[in-house]
PDB file of C-alpha atoms in Angstrom:
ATOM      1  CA  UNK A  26      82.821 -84.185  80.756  1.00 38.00           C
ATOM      2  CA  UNK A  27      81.218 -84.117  83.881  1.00 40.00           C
ATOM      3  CA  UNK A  28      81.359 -80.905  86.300  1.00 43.00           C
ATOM      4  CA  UNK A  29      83.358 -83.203  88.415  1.00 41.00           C
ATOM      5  CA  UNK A  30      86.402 -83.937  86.219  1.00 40.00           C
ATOM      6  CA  UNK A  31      86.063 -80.284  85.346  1.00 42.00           C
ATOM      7  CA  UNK A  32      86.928 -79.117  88.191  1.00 41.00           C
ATOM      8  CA  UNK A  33      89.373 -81.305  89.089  1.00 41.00           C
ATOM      9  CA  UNK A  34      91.327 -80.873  85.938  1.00 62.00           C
ATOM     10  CA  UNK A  35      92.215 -77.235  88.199  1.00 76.00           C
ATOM     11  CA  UNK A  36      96.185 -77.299  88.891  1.00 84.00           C
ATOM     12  CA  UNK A  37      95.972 -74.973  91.833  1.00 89.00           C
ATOM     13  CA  UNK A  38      94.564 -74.068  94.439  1.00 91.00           C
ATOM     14  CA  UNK A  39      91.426 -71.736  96.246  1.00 90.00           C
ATOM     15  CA  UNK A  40      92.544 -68.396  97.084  1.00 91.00           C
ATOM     16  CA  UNK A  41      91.905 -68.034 100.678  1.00 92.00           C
ATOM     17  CA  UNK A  42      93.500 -66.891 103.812  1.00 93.00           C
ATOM     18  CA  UNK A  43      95.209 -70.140 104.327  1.00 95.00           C
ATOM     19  CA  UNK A  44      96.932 -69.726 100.596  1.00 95.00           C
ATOM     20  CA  UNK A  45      99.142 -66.556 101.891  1.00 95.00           C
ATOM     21  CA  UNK A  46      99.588 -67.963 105.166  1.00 95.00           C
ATOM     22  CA  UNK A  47     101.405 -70.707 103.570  1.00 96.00           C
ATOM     23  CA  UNK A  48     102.441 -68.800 100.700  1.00 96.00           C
ATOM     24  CA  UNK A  49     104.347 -66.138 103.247  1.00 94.00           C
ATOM     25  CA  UNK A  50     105.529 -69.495 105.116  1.00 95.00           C
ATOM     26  CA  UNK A  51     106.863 -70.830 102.009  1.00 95.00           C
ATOM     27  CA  UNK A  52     108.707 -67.569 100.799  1.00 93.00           C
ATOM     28  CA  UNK A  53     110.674 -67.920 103.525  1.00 93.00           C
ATOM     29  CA  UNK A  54     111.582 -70.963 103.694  1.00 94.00           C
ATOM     30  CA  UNK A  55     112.510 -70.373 100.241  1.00 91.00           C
ATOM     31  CA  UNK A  56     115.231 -67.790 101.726  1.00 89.00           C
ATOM     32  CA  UNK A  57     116.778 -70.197 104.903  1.00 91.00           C
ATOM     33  CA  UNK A  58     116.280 -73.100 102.174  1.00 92.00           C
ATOM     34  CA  UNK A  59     118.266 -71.502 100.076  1.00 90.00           C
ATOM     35  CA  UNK A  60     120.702 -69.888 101.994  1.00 89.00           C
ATOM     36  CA  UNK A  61     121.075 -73.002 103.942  1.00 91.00           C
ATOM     37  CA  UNK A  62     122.669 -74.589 100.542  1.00 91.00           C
ATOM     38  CA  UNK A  63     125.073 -72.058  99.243  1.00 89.00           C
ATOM     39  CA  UNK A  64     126.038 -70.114 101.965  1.00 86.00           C
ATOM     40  CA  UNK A  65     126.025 -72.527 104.921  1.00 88.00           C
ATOM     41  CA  UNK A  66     127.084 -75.252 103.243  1.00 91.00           C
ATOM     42  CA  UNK A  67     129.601 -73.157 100.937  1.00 90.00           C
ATOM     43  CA  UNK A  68     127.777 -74.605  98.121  1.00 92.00           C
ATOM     44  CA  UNK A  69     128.410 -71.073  96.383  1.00 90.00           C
ATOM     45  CA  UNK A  70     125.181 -69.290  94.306  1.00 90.00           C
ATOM     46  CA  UNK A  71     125.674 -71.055  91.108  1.00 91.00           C
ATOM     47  CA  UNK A  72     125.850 -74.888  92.476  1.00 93.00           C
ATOM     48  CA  UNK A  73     122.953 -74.033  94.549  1.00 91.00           C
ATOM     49  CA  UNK A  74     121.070 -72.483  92.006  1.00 93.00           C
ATOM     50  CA  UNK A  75     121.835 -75.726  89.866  1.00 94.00           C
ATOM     51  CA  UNK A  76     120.795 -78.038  92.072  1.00 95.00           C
ATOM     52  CA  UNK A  77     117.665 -76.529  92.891  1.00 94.00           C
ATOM     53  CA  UNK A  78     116.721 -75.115  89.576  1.00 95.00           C
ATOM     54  CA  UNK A  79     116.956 -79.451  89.130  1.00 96.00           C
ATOM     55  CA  UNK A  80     114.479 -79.832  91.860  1.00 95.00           C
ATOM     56  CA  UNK A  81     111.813 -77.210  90.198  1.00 95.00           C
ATOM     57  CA  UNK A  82     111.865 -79.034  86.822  1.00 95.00           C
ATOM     58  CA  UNK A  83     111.380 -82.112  88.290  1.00 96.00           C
ATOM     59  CA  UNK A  84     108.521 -80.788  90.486  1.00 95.00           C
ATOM     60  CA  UNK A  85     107.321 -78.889  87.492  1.00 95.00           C
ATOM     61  CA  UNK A  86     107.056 -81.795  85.355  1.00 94.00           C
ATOM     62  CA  UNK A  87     105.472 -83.875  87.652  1.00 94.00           C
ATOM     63  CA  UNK A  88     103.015 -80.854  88.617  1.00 93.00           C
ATOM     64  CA  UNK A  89     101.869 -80.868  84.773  1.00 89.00           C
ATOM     65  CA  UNK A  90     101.356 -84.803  84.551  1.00 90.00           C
ATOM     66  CA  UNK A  91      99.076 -84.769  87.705  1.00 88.00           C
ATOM     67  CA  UNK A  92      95.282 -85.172  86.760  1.00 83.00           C
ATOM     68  CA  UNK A  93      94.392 -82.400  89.568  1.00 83.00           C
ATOM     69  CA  UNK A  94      95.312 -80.090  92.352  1.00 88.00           C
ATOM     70  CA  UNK A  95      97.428 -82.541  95.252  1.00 91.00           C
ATOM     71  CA  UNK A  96      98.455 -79.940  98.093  1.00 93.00           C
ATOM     72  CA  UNK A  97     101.706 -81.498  99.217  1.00 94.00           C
ATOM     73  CA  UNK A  98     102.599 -81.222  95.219  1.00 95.00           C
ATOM     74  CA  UNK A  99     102.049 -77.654  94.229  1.00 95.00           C
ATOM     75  CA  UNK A 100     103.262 -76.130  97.874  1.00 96.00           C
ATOM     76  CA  UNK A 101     106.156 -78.710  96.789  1.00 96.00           C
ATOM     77  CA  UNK A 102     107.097 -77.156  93.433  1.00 96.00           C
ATOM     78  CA  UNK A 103     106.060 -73.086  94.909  1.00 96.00           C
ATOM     79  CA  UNK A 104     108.956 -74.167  97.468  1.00 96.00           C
ATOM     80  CA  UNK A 105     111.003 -75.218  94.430  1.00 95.00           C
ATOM     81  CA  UNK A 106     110.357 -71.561  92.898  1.00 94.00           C
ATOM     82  CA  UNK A 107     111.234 -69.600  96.202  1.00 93.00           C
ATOM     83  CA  UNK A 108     114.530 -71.512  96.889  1.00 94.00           C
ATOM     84  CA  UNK A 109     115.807 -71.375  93.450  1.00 93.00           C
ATOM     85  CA  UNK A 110     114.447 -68.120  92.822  1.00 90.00           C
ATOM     86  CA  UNK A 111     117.128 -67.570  96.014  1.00 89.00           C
ATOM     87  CA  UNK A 112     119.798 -68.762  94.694  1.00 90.00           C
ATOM     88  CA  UNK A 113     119.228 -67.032  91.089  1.00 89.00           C
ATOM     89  CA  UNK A 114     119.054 -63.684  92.534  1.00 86.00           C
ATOM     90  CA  UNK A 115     122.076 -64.227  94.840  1.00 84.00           C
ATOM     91  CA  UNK A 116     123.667 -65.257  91.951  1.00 87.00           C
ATOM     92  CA  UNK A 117     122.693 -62.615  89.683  1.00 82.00           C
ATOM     93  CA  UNK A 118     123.317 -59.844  92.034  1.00 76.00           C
ATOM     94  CA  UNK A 119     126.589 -60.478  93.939  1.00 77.00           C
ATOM     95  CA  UNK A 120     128.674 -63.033  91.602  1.00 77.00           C
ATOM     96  CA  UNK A 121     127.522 -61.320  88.466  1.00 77.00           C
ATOM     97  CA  UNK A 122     127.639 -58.105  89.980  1.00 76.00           C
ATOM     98  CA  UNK A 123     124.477 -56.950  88.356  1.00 80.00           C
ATOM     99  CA  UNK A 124     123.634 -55.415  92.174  1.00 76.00           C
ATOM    100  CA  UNK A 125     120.862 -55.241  93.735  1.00 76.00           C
ATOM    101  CA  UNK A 126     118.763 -52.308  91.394  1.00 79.00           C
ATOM    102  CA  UNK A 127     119.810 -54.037  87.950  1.00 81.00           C
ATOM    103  CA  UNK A 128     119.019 -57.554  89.419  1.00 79.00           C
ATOM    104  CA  UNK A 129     115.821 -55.995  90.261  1.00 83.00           C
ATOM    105  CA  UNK A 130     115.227 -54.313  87.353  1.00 86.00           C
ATOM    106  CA  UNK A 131     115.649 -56.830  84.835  1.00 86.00           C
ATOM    107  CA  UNK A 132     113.611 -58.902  86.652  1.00 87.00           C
ATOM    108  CA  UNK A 133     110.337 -57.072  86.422  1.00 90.00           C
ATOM    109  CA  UNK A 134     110.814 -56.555  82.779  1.00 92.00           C
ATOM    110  CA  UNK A 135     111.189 -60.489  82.574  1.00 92.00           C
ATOM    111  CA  UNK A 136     108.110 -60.775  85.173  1.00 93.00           C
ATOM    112  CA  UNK A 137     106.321 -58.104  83.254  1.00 94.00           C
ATOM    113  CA  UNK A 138     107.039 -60.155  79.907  1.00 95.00           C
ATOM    114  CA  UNK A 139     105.933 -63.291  80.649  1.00 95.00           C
ATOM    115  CA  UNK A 140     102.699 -61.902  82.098  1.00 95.00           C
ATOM    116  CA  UNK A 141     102.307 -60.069  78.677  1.00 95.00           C
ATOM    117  CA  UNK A 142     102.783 -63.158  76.564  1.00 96.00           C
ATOM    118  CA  UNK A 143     100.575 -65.137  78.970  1.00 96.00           C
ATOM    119  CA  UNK A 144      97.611 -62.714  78.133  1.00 96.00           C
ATOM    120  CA  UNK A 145      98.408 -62.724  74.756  1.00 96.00           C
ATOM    121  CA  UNK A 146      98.327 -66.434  74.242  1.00 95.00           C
ATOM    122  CA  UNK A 147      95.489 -67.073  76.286  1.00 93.00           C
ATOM    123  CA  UNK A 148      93.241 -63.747  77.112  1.00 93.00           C
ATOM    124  CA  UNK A 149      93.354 -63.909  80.484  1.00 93.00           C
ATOM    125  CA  UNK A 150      95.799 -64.532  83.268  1.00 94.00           C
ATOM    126  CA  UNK A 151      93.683 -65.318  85.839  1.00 91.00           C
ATOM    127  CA  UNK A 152      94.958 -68.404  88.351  1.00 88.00           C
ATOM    128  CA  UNK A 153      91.265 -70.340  87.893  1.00 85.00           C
ATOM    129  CA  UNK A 154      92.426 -70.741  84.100  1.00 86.00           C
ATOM    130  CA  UNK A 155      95.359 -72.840  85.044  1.00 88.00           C
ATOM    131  CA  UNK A 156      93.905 -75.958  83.726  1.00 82.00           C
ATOM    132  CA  UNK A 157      95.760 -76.930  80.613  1.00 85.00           C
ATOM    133  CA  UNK A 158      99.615 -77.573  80.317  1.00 87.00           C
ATOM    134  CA  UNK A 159     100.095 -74.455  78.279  1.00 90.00           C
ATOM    135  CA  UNK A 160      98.467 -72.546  80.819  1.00 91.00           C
ATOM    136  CA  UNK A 161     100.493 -74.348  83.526  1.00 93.00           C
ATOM    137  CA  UNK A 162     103.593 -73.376  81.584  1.00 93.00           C
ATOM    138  CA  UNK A 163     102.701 -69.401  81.575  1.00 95.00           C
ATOM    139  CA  UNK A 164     101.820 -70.000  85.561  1.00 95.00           C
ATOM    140  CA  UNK A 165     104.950 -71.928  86.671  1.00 95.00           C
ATOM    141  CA  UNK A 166     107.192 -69.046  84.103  1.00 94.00           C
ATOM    142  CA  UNK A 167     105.706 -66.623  86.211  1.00 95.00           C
ATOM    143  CA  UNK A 168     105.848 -67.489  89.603  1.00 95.00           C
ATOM    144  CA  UNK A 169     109.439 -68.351  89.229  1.00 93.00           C
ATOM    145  CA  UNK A 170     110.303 -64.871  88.015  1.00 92.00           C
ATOM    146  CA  UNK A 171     108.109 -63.072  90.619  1.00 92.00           C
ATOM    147  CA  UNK A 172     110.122 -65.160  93.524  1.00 90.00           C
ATOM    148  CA  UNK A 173     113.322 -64.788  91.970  1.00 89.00           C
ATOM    149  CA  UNK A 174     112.568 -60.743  91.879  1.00 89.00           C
ATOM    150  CA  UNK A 175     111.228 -60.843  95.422  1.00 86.00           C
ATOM    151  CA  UNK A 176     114.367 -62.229  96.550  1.00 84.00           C
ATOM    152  CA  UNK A 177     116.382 -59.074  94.708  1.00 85.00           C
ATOM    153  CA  UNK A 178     114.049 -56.768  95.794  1.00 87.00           C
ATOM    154  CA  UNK A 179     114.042 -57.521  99.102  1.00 85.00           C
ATOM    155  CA  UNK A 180     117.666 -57.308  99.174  1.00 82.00           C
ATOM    156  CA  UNK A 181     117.383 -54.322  97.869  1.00 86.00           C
ATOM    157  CA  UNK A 182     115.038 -52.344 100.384  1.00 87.00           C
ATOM    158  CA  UNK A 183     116.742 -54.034 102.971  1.00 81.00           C
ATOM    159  CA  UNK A 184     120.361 -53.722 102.420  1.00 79.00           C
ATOM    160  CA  UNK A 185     120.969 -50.699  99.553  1.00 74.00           C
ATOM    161  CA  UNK A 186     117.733 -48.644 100.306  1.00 75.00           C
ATOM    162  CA  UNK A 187     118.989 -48.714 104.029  1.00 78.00           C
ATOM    163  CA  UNK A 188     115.363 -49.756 105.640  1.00 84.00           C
ATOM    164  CA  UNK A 189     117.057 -52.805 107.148  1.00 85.00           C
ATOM    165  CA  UNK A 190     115.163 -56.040 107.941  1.00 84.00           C
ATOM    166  CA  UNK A 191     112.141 -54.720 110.242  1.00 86.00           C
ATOM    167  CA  UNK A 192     111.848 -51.123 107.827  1.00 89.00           C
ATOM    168  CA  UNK A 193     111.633 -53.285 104.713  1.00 90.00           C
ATOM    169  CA  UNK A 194     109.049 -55.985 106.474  1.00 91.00           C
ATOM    170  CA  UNK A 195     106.948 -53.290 107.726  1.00 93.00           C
ATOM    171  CA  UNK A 196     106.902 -51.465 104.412  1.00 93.00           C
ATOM    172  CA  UNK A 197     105.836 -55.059 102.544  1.00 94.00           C
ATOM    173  CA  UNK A 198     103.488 -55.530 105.227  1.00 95.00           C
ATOM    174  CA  UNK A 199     101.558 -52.299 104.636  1.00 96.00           C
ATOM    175  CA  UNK A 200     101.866 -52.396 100.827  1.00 96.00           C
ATOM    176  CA  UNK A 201      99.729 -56.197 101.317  1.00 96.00           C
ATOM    177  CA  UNK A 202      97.745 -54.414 103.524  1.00 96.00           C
ATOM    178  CA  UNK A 203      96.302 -51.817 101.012  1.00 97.00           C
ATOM    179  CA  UNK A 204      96.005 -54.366  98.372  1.00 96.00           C
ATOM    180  CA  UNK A 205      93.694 -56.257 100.761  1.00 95.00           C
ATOM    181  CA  UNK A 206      91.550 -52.760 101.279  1.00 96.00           C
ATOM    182  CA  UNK A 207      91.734 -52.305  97.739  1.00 96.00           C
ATOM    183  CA  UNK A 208      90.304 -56.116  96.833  1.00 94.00           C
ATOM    184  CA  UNK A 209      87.212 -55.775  99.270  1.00 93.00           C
ATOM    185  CA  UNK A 210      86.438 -51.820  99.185  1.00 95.00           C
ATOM    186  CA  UNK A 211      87.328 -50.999  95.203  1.00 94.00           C
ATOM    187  CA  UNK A 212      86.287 -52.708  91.880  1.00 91.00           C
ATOM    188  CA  UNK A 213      90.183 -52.906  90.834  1.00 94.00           C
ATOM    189  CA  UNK A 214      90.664 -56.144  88.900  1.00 94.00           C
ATOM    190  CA  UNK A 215      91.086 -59.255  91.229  1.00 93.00           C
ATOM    191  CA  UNK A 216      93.472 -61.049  89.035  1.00 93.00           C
ATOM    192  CA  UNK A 217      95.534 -57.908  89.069  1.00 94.00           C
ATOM    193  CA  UNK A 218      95.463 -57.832  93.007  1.00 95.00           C
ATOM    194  CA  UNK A 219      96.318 -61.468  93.456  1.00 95.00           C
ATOM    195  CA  UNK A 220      99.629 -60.613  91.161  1.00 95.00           C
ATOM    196  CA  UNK A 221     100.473 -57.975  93.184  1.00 94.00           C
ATOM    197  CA  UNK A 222      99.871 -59.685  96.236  1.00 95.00           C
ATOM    198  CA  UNK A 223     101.565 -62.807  95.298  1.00 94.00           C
ATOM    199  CA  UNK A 224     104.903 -60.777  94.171  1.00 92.00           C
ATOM    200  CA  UNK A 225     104.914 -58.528  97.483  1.00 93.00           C
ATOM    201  CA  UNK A 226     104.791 -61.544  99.467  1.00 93.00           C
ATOM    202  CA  UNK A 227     107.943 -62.926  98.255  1.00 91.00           C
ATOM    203  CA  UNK A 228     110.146 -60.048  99.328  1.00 90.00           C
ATOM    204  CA  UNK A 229     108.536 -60.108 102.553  1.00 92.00           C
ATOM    205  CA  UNK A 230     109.227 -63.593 103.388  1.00 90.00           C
ATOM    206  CA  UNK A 231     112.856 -62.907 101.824  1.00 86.00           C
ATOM    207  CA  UNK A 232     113.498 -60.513 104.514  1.00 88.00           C
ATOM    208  CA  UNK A 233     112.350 -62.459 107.418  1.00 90.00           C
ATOM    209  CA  UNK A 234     114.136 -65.438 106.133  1.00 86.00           C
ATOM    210  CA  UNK A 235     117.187 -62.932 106.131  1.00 83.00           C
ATOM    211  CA  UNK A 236     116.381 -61.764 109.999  1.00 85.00           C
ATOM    212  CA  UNK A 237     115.925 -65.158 110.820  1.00 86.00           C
ATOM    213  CA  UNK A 238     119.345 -66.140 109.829  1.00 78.00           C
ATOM    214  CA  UNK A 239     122.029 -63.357 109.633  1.00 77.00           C
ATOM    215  CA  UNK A 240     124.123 -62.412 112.316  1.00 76.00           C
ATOM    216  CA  UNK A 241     123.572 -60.058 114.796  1.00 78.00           C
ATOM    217  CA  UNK A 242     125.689 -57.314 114.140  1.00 73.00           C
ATOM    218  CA  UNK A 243     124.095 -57.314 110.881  1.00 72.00           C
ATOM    219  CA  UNK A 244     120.442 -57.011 112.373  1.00 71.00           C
ATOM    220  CA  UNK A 245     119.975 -60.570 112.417  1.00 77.00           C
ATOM    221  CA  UNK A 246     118.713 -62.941 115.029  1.00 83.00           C
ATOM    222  CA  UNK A 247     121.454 -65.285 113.908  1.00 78.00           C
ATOM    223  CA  UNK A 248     119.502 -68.512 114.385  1.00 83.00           C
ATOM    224  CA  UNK A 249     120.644 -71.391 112.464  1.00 86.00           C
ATOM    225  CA  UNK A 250     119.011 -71.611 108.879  1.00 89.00           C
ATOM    226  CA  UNK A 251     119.109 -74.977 109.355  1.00 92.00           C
ATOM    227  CA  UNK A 252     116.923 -75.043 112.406  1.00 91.00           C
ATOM    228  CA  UNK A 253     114.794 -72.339 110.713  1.00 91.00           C
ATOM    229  CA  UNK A 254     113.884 -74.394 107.643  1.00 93.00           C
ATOM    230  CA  UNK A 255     113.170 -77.344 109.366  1.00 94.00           C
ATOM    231  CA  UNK A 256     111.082 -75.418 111.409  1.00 93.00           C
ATOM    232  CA  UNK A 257     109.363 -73.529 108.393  1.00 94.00           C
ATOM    233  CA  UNK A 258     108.404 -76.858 106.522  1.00 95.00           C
ATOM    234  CA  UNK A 259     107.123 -78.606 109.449  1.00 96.00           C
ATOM    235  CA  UNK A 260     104.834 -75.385 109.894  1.00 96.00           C
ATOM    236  CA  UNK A 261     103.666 -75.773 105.869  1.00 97.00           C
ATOM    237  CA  UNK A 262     103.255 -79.434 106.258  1.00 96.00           C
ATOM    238  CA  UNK A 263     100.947 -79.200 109.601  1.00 97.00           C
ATOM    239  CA  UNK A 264      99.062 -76.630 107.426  1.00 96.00           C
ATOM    240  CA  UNK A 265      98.640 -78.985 104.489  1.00 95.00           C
ATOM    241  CA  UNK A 266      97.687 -81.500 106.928  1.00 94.00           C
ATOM    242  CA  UNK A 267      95.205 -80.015 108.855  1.00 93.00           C
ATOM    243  CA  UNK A 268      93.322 -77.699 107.422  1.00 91.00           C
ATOM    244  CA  UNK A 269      91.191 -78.397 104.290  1.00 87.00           C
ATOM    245  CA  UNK A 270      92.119 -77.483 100.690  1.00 83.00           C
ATOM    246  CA  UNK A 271      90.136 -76.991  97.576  1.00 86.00           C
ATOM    247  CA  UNK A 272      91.184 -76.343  93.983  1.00 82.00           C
ATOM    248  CA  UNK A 273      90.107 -73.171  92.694  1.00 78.00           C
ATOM    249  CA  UNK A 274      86.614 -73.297  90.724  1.00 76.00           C
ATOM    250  CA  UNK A 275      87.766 -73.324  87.104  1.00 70.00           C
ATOM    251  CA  UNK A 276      86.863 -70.379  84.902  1.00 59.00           C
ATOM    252  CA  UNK A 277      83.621 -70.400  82.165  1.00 51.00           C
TER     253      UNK A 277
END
C-alpha cells in the first residue's frame, strides 16, 4: 500500500483552527437543530430524539463505508451527534426526571467508559488512529456521549448552577482557553487535550444555542431557532466550502 492510500484510508480530519471553529459552529447548531424539532415543532424529546438518533446511524454507516475523509460527510454525521445528543439529554433530564446533575453524571461515567474500552481494545485513543471500522466505532461511541453530556452539562451550569447563559459561556470559554496554554506551553498529552477540548466545546455551543433561542425574560435573545439553524449551517457549509481541508496524517 502506497503512502497515498494510507493516508487516505484517515476517517477524519486535521486538527486545526478551522476544526473548532466549525466544531463550536456545529455544537450549536446541534442545540437550535434540536430544539427546533421537539420543542418548536412540539415534536416532544423522545420523537425527536428518534428521529434524529435515525439520522446519526444512517450518517454513521455511511461514514464507515467511505474509502476516506469527505468534509461535507463527517461535519454531516458530528451534526448528527450534537442534535441527537440534544434531544437525548433533554430527554433524559426533564421527561425522565434524572435532572440536570444525574443526567450529567451518568454521562461522564458512560463517556469515561467508552474511552476506557477504546484504549483497551486498541492502545491508544488518539483521533489519527481512526482508520479502521473498529476504530471508527470507538470514535463515533464517543463523540456521541461527549455531545450528549455537553448538552446536560451545559444545562446544568446554566440553569441549576445559576451562572446563566453569558456566566456559563464565559466559564467554557476560559476553561478552552487554558487547555490551549496548556497544549503549546506544557508537555501534557495532546490526545488528552483534544478530549478535553472537544467535550468543553459542546456545552459551550449548547449554551449559545440556548441564548440564541430562549425568550427574553429567560435571558434569551429569543430569535427564532429556525432562523438560527439555517443560519448556523449555511455558516458550516461556507466553511467546508472555502477553506481547505486535510485528513489527519495517520499514526505509525
Amino acid at each position: 500500500m502506497n503512502k497515498d492510500t494510507e493516508h487516505a484510508l484517515v476517517k477524519v480530519p486535521e486538527v486545526t483552527l478551522l476544526f473548532w471553529i466549525i466544531k463550536i459552529a456545529a455544537t450549536t447548531l446541534g442545540e437550535t437543530g434540536g430544539d427546533s424539532v421537539s420543542m418548536s415543532m412540539n415534536l416532544g424529546y423522545l420523537v425527536g430524539t428518534i428521529i434524529f438518533a435515525a439520522v446519526f446511524v444512517v450518517a454513521v454507516a455511511v461514514q464507515m463505508k467511505a474509502r476516506g475523509f469527505h468534509p461535507f460527510l463527517y461535519w454531516t454525521t458530528i451534526i448528527a451527534t450534537t442534535t441527537v445528543g440534544t434531544t437525548l439529554a433533554d430527554f433524559a433530564d426533564r421527561s425522565l426526571g434524572i435532572g440536570y446533575a444525574g443526567g450529567s453524571s451518568l454521562l461522564f461515567v458512560l463517556l469515561m467508559a467508552s474511552l476506557g474500552v477504546w484504549y483497551w481494545a486498541m492502545g491508544t485513543v488518539s483521533v489519527d488512529t481512526v482508520s479502521s471500522p473498529k476504530t471508527e466505532m470507538f470514535y463515533w461511541a464517543t463523540i456521541l456521549f461527549s455531545q450528549t453530556l455537553g448538552t446536560a452539562l451545559g444545562d446544568w451550569t446554566a440553569d441549576s448552577a445559576g451562572l446563566g447563559y453569558g456566566g456559563s459561556a464565559l466559564v467554557f470559554c476560559t476553561l478552552l482557553a487554558l487547555i490551549a496554554l496548556a497544549y503549546y506551553w506544557t508537555k501534557l498529552s495532546h490526545t488528552l487535550l483534544f478530549w478535553a477540548a472537544f467535550i468543553l466545546t459542546r456545552p459551550l455551543g449548547a449554551v449559545v444555542g440556548d441564548f440564541l433561542d430562549k425568550p427574553l425574560n429567560h435571558g434569551g435573545l429569543a430569535l427564532s431557532r429556525y432562523a438560527a439553524s439555517a443560519v448556523l449551517l449555511a455558516f458550516i457549509a461556507a466553511c467546508i466550502l472555502f477553506f481547505p481541508h486535510r485528513a489527519a496524517k495517520k499514526a505509525h
